[in-house]
Coordinates of C-alpha atoms in Angstrom, one line a residue:
X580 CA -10.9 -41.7 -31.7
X581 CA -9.2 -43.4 -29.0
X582 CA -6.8 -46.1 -28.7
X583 CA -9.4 -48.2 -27.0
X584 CA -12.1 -47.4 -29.7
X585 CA -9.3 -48.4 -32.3
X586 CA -9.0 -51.9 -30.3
X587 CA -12.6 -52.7 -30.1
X588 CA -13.4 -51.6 -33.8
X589 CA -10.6 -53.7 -34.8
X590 CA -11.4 -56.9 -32.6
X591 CA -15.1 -56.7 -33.7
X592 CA -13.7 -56.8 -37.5
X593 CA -11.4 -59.4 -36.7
X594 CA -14.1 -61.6 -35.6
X595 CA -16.7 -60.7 -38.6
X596 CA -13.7 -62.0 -40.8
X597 CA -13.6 -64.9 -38.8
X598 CA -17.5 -65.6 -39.0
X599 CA -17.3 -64.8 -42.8
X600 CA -14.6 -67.1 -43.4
X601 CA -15.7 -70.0 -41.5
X602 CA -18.8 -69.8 -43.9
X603 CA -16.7 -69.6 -46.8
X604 CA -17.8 -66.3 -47.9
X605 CA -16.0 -64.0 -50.2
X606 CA -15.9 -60.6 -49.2
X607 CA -18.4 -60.0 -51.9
X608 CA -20.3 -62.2 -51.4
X609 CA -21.7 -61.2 -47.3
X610 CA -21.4 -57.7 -48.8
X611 CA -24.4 -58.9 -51.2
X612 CA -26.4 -61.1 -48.9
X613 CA -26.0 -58.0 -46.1
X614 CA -27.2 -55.6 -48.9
X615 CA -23.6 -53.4 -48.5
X616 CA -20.9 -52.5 -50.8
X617 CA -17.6 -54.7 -50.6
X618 CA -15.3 -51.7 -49.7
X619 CA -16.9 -51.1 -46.7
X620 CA -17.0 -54.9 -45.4
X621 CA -13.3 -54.9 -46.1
X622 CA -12.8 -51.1 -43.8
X623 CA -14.8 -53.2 -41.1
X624 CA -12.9 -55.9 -41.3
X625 CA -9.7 -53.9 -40.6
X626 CA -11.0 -51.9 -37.9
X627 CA -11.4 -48.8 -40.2
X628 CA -15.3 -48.1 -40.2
X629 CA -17.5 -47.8 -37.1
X630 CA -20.2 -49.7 -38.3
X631 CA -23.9 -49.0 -37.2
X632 CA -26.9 -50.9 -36.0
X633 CA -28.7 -51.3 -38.7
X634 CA -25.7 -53.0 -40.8
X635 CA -24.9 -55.1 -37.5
X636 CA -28.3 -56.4 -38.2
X637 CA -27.9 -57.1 -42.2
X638 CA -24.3 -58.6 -41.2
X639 CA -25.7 -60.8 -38.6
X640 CA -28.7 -61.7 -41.2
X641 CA -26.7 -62.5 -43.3
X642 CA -24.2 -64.6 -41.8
X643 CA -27.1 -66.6 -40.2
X644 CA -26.3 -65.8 -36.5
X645 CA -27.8 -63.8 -34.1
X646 CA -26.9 -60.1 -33.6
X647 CA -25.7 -60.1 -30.1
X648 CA -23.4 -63.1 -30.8
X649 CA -21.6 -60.2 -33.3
X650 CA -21.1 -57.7 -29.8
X651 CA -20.5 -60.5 -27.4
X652 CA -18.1 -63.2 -29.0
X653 CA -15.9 -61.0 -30.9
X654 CA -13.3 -60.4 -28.2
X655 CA -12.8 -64.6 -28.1

């Protein structure tokens, strides 16, 4: 992987962190509403996973926003 890939996967985790936390959501607790283990919302949330499109779509479920917002806000 790339330095540029490392960025982006880190900025996008950054701002699902961001989302989470604005909804007062534990770690834990997105993980269960998205239907995915804890461990791997923290590695996206520090850049370390490269998360796919289907658990975009569970994330984005489950923080109540629209999946796109996820690809185009994150870099704000």
């Amino acid at each position: 992987m790339n330095k540029r890939d490392e960025q982006a996967l880190s900025l996008f985790g950054k701002h699902i962190r961001k989302l989470r936390k604005s909804r007062r959501l534990s770690q834990e607790q997105l993980a269960d509403k998205a239907e995915l283990h804890r461990t791997y919302i923290g590695m996206i949330e520090r850049g370390e996973k490269n998360i796919t499109l289907l658990n975009i779509l569970k994330i984005s479920t489950a923080l109540e926003i629209e999946p796109y917002l996820l690809l185009m806000e994150f870099n704000n």
